[in-house]
Each structure stands twice: as structure tokens, then as C-alpha cells.
Short mmCIF file of C-alpha atoms in Angstrom, two decimals:
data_model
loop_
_atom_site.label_atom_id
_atom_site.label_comp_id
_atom_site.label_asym_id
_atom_site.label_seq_id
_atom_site.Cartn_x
_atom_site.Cartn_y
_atom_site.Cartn_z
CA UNK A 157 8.14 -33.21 -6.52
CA UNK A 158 12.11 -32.12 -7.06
CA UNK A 159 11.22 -28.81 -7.03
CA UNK A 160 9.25 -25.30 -6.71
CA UNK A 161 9.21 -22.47 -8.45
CA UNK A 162 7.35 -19.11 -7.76
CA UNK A 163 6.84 -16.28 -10.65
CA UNK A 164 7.58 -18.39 -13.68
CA UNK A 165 6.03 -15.57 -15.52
CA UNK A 166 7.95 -12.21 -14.03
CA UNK A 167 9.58 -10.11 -16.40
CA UNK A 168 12.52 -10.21 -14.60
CA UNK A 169 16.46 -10.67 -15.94
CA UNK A 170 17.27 -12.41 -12.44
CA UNK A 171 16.71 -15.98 -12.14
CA UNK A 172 16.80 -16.95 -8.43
CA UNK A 173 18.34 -20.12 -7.12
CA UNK A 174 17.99 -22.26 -4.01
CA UNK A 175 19.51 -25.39 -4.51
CA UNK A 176 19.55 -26.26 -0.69
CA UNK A 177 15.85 -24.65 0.18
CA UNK A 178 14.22 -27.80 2.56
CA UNK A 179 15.34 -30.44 4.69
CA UNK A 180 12.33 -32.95 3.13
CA UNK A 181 12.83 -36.49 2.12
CA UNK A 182 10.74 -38.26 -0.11
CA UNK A 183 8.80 -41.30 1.31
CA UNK A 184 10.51 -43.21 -1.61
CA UNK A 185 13.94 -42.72 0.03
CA UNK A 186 14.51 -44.95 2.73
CA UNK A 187 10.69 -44.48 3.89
CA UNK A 188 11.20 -40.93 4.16
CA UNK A 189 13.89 -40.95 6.95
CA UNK A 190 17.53 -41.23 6.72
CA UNK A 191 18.55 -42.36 9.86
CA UNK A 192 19.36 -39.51 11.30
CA UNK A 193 18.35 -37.61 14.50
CA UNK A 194 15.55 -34.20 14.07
CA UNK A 195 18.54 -31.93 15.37
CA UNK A 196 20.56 -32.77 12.46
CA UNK A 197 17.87 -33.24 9.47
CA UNK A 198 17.36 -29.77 11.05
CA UNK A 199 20.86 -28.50 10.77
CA UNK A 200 23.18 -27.05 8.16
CA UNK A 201 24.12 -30.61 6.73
CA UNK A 202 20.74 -31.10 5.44
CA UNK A 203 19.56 -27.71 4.31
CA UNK A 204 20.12 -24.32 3.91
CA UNK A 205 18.64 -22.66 6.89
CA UNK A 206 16.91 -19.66 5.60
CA UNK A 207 17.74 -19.20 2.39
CA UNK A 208 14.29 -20.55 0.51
CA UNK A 209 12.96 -17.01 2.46
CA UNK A 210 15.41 -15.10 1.23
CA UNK A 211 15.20 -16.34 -2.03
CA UNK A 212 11.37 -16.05 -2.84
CA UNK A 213 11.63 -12.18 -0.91
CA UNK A 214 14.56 -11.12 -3.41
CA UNK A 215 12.44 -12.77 -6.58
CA UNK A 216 9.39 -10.72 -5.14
CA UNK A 217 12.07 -7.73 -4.96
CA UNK A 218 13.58 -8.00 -8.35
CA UNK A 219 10.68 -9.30 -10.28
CA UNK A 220 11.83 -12.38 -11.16
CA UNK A 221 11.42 -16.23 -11.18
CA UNK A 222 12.50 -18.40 -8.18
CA UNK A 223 13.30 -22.10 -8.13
CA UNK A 224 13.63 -23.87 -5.28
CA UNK A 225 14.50 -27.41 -5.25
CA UNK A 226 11.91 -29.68 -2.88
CA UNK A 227 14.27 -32.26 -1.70
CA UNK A 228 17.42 -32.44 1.76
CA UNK A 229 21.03 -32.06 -0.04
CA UNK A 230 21.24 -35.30 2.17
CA UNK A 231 18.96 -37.20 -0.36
CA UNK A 232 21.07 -35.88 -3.31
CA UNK A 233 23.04 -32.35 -3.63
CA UNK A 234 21.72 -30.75 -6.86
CA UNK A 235 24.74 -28.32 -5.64
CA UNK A 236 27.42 -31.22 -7.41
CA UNK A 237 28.44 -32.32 -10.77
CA UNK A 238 26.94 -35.75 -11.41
CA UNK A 239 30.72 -37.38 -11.26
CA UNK A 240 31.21 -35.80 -8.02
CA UNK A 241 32.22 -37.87 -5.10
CA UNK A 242 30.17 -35.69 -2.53
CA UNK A 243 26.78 -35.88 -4.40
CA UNK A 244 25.34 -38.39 -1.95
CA UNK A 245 27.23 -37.41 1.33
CA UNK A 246 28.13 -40.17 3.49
CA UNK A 247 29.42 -38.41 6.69
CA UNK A 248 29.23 -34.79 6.87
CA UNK A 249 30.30 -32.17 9.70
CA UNK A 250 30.61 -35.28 11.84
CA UNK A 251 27.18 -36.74 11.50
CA UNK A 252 27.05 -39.94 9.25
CA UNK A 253 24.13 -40.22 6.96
CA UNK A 254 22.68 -44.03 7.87
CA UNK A 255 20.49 -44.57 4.81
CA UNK A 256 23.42 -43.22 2.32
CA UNK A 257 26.76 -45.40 3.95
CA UNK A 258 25.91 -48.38 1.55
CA UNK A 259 24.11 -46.69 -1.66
CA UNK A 260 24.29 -48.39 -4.16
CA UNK A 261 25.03 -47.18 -7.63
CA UNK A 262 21.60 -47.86 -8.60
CA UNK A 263 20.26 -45.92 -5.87
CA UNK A 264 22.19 -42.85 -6.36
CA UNK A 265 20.53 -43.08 -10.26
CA UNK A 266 17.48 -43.47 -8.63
CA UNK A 267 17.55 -39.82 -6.75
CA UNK A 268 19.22 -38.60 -10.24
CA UNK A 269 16.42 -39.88 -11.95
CA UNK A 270 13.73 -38.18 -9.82
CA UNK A 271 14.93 -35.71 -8.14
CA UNK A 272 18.60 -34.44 -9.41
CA UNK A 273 17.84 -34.15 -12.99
CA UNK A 274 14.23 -32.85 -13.32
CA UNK A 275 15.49 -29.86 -11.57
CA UNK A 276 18.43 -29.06 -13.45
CA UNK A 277 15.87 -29.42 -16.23
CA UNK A 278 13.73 -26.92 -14.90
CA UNK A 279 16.29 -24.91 -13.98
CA UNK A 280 18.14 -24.64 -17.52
CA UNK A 281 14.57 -23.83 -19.14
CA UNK A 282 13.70 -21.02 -16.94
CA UNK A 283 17.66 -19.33 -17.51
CA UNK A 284 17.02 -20.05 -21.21
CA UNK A 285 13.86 -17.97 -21.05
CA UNK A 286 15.44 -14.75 -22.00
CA UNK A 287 18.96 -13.96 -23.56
CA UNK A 288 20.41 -12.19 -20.22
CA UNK A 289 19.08 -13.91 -17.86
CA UNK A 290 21.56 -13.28 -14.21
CA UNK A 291 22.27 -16.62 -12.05
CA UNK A 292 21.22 -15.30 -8.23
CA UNK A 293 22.33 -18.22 -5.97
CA UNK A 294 21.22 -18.15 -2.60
CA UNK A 295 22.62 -20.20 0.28
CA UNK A 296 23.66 -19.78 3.56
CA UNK A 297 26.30 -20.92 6.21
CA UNK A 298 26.66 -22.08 9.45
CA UNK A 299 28.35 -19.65 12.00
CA UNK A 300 31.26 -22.86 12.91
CA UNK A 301 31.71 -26.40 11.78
CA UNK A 302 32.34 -28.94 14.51
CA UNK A 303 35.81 -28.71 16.05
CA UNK A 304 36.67 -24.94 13.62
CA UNK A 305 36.71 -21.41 14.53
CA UNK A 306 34.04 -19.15 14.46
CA UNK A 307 33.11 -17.85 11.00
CA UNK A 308 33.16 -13.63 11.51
CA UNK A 309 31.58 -13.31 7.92
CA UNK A 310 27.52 -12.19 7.57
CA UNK A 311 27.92 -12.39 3.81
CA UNK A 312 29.85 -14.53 1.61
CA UNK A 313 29.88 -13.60 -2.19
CA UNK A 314 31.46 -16.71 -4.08
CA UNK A 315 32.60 -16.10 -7.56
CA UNK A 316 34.46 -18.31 -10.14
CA UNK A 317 37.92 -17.13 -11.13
CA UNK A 318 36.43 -17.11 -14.53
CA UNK A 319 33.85 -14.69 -13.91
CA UNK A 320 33.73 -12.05 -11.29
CA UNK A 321 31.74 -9.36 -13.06
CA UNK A 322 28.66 -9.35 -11.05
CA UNK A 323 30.14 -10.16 -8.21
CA UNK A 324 33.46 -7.74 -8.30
CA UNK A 325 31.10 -4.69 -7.86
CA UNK A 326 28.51 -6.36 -5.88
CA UNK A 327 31.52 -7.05 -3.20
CA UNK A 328 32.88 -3.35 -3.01
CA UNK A 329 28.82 -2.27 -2.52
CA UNK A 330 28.40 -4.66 0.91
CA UNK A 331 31.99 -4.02 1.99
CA UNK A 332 30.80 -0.07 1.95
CA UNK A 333 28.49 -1.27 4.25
CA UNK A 334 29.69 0.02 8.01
CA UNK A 335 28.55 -2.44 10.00
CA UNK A 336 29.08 -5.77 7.57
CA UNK A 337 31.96 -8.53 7.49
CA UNK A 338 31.83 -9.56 3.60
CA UNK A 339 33.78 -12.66 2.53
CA UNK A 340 35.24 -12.98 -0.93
CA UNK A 341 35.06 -16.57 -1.76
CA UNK A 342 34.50 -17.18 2.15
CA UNK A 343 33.79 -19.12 3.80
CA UNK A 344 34.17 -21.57 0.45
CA UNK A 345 35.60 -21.87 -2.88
CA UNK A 346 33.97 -19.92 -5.67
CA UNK A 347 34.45 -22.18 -8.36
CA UNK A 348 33.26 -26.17 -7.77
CA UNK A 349 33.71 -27.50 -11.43
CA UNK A 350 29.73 -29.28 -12.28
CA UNK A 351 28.27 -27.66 -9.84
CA UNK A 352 24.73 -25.26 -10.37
CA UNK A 353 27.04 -22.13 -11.39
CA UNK A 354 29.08 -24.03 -13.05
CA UNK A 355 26.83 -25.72 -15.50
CA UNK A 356 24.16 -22.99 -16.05
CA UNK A 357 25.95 -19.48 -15.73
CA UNK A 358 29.89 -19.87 -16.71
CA UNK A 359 28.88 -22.23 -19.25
CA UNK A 360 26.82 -20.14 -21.02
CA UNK A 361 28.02 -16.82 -19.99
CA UNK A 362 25.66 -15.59 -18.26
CA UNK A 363 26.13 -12.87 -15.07
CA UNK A 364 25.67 -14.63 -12.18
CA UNK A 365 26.61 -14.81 -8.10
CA UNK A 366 26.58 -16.98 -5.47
CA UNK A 367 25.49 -15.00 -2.19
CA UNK A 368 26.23 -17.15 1.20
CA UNK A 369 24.14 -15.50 4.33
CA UNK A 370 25.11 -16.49 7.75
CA UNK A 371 22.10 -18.88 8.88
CA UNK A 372 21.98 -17.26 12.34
CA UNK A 373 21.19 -13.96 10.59
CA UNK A 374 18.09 -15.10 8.51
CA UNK A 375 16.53 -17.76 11.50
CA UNK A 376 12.96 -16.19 10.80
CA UNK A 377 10.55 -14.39 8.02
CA UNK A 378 10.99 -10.67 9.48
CA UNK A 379 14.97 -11.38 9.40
CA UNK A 380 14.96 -12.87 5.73
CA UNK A 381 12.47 -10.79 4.27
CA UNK A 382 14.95 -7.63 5.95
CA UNK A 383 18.26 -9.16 4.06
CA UNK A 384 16.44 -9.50 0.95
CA UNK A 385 15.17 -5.58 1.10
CA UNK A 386 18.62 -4.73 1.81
CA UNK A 387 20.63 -7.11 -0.50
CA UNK A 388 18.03 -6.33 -3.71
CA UNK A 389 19.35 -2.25 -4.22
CA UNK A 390 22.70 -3.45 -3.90
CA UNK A 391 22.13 -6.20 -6.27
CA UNK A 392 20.30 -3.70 -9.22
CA UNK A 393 23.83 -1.42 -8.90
CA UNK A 394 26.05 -4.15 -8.97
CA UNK A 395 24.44 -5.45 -12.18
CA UNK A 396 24.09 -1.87 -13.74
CA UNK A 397 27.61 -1.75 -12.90
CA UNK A 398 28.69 -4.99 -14.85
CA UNK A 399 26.76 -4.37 -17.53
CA UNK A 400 28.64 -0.85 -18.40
CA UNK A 401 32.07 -2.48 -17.15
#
């Protein structure tokens, strides 16, 4: 399976995204192992720590769909264009990836085939189920790469330089939260040409954001169901807000 999603049939305008929601790989892949040790499959580099609960709390929250892909950004990151050069990562935050240092071309079509494309296809019908559907990414962040400083953000809201009205007033709402460190296109880049945003938001102009939580902040269910009941009011403003701006 490439993928999960939860509340295909809520009302919802949100559609929430989880592009890195599990460390799994397929039994097809290598025999279901990559090479690599249990400490790093369960690491940052292979998943988003955190964010699948987040996700399915805020779609509970805002009555909308969730998808969820089902396979380790290690396998293949549904995150990247197809053309880009860190879709199958070979090395990353100083581990190297065994099973990907000699993919072949035919190998990375392989994981396109069955895992990469089916849920971009899922993903584009669900947006395309209403006329205003909102792109909710959620991902989050490790608190320091190997060998960096310490990231002092909880929340990073990444936006596209081509479209920052969801995520203008959705920024000004957390930073009027007292005890919060917000990032504005931190600890990353907002805009990754091909990647999820990319190709199913600023394409077709929908509202979307890209929210980045800490992983050391959402490390269990009371935590990530907590971020999602206080993210979700600030989320309903922000879009109430950018649909009036």
C-alpha cells in the first residue's frame, strides 16, 4: 500500500497532508530493510516523527480528509519533483542509505511505479474533490542536524514566495503566541519547485501551508493530539482571514 487516508468523506475544505507519516519499507524493497541500523530507520532521515498524529488529530479537528503516505522517505520522498536529484537519498544527515548507493534507474521507476505515483494520484483526486479545497502539510523537524546548532524554533510555517496568503496571517496568529518561537520559512525553504505544494496547491491555486513541528514536541499521542487542538483555532482564523484579504 503507498498510502492511507482517513475521512475520505468529511465535508471539510482542508485536505491534510503527511507526506513523511512512517518509517515502513515494503518487503519488495531490498527485502524490506535498507541497510541501515533501527536508530536511524527510527530517526528524522526516514520519517517524520510525529506528524501522522498530528495530522489525523487536526483532520478529526477540522473535519476533513487526511492522507498519509505508507512508505520511509528513504524508499522514495513523495516530498520531491520526479527530476529531483534527492528523491532517492543516498547519504543523508551523515547516515548513508546501503540499499539506495547503487539504484539503478530502473529501480527508482520501480518505487515511482508503486509507491511515488499512486499517491500523488490519490492525493490530486481528494484536492480535486471540491473547488476550495486548502493544502494542510504537516511535517516536522529535528531539534539539530549532525555537526549544526540547535534549532530554537517549535513551529516552522513554510510558504512559497508565490503564495503566502494562508500562511501570512497564520504566522502573525502563532507569533502572538507568548510562549512560542515561530519560524518563517525556518528551518527550510518554502518553495522546493515539484515538490507536494508545489504540484497540487500553487499550481492550481489553491490556499495552502506547510506547518513544520519540532519532533521533540509531538514524541507521543497526548503531545500531538495537544498541538493539533491548539494549531486547529488558529488555523480556522488564519483561513477566514485569507479568504476576506
Amino acid at each position: 500500500m503507498a498510502f492511507h487516508i482517513e475521512g475520505a468523506d468529511r465535508p471539510g475544505r482542508w485536505l491534510v497532508t503527511c507526506d513523511h507519516a512512517t518509517n515502513r519499507v515494503p518487503d519488495w524493497v531490498n527485502g524490506g530493510d535498507l541497510g541501515l541500523a533501527p536508530r536511524d530507520m527510527n530517526r528524522h532521515i526516514a520519517f517524520d516523527p510525529g506528524a501522522r498524529g498530528v495530522a489525523r488529530a487536526l483532520g478529526h479537528l477540522l473535519d476533513s480528509p487526511v492522507i498519509a503516505s505508507d512508505f520511509s522517505r528513504l524508499v522514495i520522498d513523495p516530498n520531491r519533483g520526479e527530476d529531483d536529484p534527492t528523491l532517492v537519498m543516498r547519504i543523508y544527515d551523515g547516515s548513508v542509505v546501503p540499499a539506495n548507493r547503487r539504484i539503478t534507474a530502473a529501480g527508482i521507476e520501480e518505487r515511482m511505479a508503486r509507491l511515488y505515483r499512486p499517491y500523488h494520484a490519490a492525493y490530486a483526486e481528494l484536492a480535486a474533490r471540491r473547488p476550495d479545497t486548502v493544502i494542510l502539510a504537516i511535517h516536522s523537524f529535528t531539534p539539530e542536524l549532525r555537526g549544526h546548532a540547535p534549532r530554537p524554533w517549535h513551529v516552522g510555517i513554510l510558504h512559497s514566495h508565490l503564495d503566502g496568503r494562508l500562511s501570512r496571517p497564520l504566522i502573525a496568529r502563532l507569533r502572538a503566541e507568548p510562549d512560542l518561537c515561530i519560524g518563517d520559512n525556518e528551518p527550510y525553504s518554502g518553495h522546493l519547485p515539484g515538490d507536494a505544494v508545489d504540484r497540487h496547491a500553487l499550481a492550481a491555486g489553491r490556499l495552502n501551508t506547510l506547518v513544520e513541528i519540532r519532533n521533540d514536541l509531538i514524541a507521543d499521542d497526548a503531545a500531538q493530539t495537544a498541538w493539533a487542538g491548539r494549531l486547529a483555532p488558529l488555523l480556522t482564523a488564519a483561513l477566514k482571514e485569507a479568504d476576506h484579504g
